[in-house]
CSV table of C-alpha atoms and ligand atoms in Angstrom, one decimal:
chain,number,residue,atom,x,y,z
A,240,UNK,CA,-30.5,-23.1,-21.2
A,241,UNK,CA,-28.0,-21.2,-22.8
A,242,UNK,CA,-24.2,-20.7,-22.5
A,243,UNK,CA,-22.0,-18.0,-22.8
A,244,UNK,CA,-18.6,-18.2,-22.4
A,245,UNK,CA,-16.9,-15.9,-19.7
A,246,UNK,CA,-13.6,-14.9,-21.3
A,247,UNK,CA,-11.7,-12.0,-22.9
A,248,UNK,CA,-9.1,-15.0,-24.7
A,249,UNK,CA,-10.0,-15.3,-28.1
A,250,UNK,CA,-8.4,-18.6,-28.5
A,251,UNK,CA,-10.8,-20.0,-25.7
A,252,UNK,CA,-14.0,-19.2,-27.9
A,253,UNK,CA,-12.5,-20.9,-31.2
A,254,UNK,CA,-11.7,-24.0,-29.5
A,255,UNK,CA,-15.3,-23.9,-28.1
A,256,UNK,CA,-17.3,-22.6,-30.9
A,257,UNK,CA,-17.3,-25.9,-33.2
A,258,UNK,CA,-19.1,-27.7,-30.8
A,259,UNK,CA,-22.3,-25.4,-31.2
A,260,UNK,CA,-22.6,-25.0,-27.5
A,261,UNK,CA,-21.5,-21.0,-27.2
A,262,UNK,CA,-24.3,-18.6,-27.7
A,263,UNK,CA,-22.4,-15.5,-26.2
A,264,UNK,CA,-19.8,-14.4,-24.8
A,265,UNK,CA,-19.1,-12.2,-21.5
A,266,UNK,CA,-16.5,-9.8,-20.5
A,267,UNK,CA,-15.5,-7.6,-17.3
A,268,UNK,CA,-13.0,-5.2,-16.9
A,269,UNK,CA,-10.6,-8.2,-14.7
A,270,UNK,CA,-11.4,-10.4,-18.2
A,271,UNK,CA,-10.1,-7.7,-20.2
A,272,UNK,CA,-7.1,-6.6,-17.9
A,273,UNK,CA,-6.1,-10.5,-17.8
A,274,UNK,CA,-6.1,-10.5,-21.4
A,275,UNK,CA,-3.8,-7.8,-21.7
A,276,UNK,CA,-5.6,-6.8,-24.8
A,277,UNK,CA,-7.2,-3.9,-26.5
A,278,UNK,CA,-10.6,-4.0,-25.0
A,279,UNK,CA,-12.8,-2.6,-28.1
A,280,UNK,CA,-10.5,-5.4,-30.5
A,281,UNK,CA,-11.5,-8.2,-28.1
A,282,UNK,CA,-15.3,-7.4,-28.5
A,283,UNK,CA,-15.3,-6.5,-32.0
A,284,UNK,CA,-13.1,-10.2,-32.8
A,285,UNK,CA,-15.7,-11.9,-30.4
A,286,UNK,CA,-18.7,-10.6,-32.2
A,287,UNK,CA,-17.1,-11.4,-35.5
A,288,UNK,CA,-17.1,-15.1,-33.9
A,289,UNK,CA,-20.6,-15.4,-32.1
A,290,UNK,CA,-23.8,-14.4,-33.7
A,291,UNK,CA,-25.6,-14.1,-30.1
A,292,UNK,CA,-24.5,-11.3,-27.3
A,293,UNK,CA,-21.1,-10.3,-26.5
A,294,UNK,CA,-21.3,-7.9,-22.9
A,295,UNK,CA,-19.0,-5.2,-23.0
A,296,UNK,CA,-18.5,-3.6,-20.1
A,297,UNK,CA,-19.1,0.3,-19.1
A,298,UNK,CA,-16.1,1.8,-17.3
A,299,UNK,CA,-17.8,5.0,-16.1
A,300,UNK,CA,-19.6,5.3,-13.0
A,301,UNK,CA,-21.8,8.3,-13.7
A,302,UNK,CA,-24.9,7.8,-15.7
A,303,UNK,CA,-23.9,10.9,-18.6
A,304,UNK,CA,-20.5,9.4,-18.9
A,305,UNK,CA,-22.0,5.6,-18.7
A,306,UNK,CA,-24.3,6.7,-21.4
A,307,UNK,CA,-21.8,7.7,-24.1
A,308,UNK,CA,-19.6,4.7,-23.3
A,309,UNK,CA,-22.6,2.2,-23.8
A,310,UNK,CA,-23.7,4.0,-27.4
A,311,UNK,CA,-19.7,4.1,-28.1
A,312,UNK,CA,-19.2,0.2,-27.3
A,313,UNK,CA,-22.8,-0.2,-28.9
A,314,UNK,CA,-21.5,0.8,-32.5
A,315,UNK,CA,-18.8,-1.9,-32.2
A,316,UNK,CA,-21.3,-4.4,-33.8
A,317,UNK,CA,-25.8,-4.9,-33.1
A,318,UNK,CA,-24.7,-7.9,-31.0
A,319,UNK,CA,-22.7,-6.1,-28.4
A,320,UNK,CA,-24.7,-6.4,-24.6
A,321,UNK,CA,-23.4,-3.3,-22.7
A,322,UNK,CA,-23.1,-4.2,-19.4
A,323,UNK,CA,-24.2,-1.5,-16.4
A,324,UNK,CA,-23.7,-2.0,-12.8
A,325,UNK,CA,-26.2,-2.2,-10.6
A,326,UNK,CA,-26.5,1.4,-9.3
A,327,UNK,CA,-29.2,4.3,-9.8
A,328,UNK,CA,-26.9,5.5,-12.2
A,329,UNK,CA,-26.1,2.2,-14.2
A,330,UNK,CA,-30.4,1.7,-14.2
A,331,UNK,CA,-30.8,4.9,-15.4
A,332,UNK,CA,-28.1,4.1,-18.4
A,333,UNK,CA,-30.0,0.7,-18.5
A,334,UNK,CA,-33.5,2.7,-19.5
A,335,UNK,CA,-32.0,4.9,-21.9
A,336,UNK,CA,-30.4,2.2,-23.6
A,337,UNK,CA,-32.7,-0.7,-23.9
A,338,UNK,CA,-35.6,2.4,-24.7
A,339,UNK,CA,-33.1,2.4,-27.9
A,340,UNK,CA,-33.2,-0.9,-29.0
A,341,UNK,CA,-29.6,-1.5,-27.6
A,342,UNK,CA,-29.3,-4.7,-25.2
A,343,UNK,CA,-28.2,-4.3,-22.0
A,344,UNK,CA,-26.7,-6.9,-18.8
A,345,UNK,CA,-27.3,-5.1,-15.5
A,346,UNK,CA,-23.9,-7.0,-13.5
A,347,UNK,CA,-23.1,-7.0,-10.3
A,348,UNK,CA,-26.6,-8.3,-8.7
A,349,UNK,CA,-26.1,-9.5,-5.2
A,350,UNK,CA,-29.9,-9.7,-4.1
A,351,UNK,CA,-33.1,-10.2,-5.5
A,352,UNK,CA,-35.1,-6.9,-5.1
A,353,UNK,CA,-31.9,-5.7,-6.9
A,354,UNK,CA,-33.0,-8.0,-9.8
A,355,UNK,CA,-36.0,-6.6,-9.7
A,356,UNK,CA,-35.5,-3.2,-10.5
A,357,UNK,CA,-33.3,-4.5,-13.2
A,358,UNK,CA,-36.4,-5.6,-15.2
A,359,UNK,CA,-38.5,-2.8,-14.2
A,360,UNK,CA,-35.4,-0.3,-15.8
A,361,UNK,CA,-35.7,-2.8,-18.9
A,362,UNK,CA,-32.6,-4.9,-18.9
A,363,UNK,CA,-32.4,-7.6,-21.2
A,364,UNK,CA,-29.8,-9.7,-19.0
A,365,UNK,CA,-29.8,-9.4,-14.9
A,366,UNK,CA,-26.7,-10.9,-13.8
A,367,UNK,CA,-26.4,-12.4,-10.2
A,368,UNK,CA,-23.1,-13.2,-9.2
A,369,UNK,CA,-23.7,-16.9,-7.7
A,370,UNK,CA,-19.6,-17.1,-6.7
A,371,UNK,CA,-19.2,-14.1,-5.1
A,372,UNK,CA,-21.9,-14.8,-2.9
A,373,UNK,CA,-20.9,-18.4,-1.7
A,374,UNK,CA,-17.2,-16.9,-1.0
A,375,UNK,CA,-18.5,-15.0,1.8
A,376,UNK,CA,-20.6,-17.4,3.1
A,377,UNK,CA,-24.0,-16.5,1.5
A,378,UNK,CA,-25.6,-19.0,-0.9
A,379,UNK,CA,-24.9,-18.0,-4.1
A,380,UNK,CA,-27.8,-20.4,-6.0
A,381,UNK,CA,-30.4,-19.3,-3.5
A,382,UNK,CA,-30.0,-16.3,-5.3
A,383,UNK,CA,-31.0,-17.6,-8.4
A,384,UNK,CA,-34.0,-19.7,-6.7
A,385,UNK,CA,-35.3,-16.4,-5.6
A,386,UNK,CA,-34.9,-14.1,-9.1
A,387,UNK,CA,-36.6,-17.2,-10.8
A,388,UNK,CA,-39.6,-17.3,-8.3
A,389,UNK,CA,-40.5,-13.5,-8.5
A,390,UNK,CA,-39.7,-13.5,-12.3
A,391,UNK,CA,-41.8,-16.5,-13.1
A,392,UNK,CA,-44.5,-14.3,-11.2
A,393,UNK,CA,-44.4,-11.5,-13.6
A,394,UNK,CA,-45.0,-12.9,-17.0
A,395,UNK,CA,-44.7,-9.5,-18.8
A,396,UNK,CA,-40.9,-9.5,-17.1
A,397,UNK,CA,-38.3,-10.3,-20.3
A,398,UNK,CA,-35.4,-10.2,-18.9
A,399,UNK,CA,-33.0,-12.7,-18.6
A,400,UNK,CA,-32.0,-14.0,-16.0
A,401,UNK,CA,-27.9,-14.6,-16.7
A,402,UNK,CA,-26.2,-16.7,-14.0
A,403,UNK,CA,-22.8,-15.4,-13.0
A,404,UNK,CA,-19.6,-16.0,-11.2
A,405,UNK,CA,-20.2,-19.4,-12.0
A,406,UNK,CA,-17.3,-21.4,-10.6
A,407,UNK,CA,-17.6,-25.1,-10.5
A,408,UNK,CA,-19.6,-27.8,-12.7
A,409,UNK,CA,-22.6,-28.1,-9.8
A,410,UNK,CA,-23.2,-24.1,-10.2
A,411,UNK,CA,-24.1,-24.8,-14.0
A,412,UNK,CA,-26.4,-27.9,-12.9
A,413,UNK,CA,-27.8,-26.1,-10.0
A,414,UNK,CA,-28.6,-22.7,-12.1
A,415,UNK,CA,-30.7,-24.8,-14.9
A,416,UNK,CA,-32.4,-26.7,-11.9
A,417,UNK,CA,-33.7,-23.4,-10.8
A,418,UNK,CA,-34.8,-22.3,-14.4
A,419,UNK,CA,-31.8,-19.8,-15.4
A,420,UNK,CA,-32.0,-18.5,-18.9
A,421,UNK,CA,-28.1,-18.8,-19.4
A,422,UNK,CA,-25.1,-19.5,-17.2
A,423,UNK,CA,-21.8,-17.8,-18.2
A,424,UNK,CA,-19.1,-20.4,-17.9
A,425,UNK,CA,-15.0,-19.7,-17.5
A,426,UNK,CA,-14.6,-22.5,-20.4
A,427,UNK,CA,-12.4,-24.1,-17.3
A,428,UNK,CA,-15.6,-25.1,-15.8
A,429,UNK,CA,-17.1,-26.0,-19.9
A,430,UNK,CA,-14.1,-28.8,-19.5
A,431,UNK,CA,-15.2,-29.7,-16.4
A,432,UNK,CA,-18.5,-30.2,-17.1
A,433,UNK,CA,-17.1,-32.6,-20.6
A,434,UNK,CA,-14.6,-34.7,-18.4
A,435,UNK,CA,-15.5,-37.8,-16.9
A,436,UNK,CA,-13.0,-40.5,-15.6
A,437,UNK,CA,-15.4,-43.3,-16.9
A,438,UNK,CA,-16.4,-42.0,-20.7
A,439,UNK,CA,-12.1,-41.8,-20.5
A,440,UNK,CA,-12.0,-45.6,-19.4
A,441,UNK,CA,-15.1,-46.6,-21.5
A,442,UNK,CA,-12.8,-45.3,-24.3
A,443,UNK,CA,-10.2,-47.1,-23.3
A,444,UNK,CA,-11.7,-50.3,-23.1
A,445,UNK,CA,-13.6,-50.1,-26.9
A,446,UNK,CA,-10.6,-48.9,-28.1
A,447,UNK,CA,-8.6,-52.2,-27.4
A,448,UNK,CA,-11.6,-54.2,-27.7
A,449,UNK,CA,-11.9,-53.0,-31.3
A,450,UNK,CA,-7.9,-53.3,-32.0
A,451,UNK,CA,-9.0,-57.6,-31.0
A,452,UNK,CA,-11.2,-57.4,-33.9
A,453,UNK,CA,-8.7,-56.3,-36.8
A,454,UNK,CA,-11.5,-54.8,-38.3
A,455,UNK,CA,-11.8,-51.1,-39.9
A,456,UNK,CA,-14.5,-48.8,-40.6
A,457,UNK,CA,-13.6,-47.5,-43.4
A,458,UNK,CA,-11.4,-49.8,-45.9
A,459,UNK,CA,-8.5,-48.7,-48.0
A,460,UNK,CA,-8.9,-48.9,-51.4
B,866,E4P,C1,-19.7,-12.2,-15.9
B,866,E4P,O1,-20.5,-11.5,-16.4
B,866,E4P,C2,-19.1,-11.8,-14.6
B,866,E4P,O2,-18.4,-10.6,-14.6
B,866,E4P,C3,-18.2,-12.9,-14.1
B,866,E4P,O3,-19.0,-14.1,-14.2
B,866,E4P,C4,-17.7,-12.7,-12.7
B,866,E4P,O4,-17.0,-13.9,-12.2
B,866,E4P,P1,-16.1,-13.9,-11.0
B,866,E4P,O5,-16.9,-13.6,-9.8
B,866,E4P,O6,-15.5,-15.3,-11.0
B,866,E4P,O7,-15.0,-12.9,-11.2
């Protein structure tokens, strides 16, 4: 499975990126606004910083408009993802744009024939928002279950599926049970899937145990 980290804060992907585990990065207009930075700088530093996908989002809701913003925030760098809400409008953008080699993540999924027409119009990332769903009472990972089914069906399908709106440790577990091609993870949730109170105890206890032996690793010269 891989991960992309769902952030607009630079200094979250730097602390992250040593440990080998980001292979993109996601954005939304709320990441960007949070930020309170220049959206076209954050995407351009983030994919100066990750060789895989950065998604930078469309703010047009028409597909000609849609269609000149994707190409625009295409340019940025050949790793940019533009991303395209799930509307006639944002598939039509989707077609045009993965027709011309340019990746696209279709956001804003909420069921699965929605996913499906995401493929059919060529996207390279569907994104179903597994959060969103559980907040009003829907389950968010039966989502994913579903997409994973009818993709696995369709061999010839290449997108990938992208699980969003991730927003606890069990969402990441859950999603690469079902056979998600990547979960976008708030790096919140990346700590919370590192911390456990007994590696922090087992730590504890080597650390003293070793001290008893008065023995180093490494010896000074
Ligand atoms: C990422 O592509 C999505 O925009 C993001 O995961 C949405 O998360 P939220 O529902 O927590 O805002």
């Amino acid at each position: 499975m891989k991960f992309f980290l769902d952030t607009a804060h630079i200094e979250e992907v730097k602390e992250l990126i040593e440990t080998g585990l980001v292979d993109g990065i996601t954005t939304n207009p709320s990441l960007i606004a949070a930020s309170g930075r220049d959206f076209k700088k954050v995407i351009a530093e983030m994919c100066e910083l990750v060789a895989g996908p950065v998604s930078a989002e469309v703010a047009a809701l028409d597909h000609p408009t849609m269609l000149k913003e994707g190409r625009h925030l295409a340019k940025i760098a050949p790793n940019v993802a533009v991303k395209v809400p799930l509307t006639l409008d944002g598939l039509k953008t989707c077609r045009v744009l993965s027709d011309e080699g340019i990746m696209v993540n279709v956001t804003l999924c909420f069921s699965a024939g929605q996913a499906l027409l995401a493929a059919k119009a060529g996207a390279t990332f569907i994104s179903p928002f597994i959060g969103r769903l559980d907040d009003i009472g829907h389950d968010g990972m039966q989502l994913i279950e579903e997409i994973c089914l009818i993709y696995n069906n369709y061999p010839d399908i290449e997108t990938e599926i992208l699980a969003a709106s991730i927003r606890n440790p069990l969402h990441v577990i859950a999603a690469a049970q079902a056979g998600a091609h990547v979960a976008t993870i708030p790096p919140k949730v990346v700590h919370q899937l590192l911390k456990h109170p007994l590696t922090d105890n087992g730590i504890a206890t080597f650390v003293k145990d070793w001290e008893k032996t008065g023995q180093k690793i490494i010896n000074k010269k």
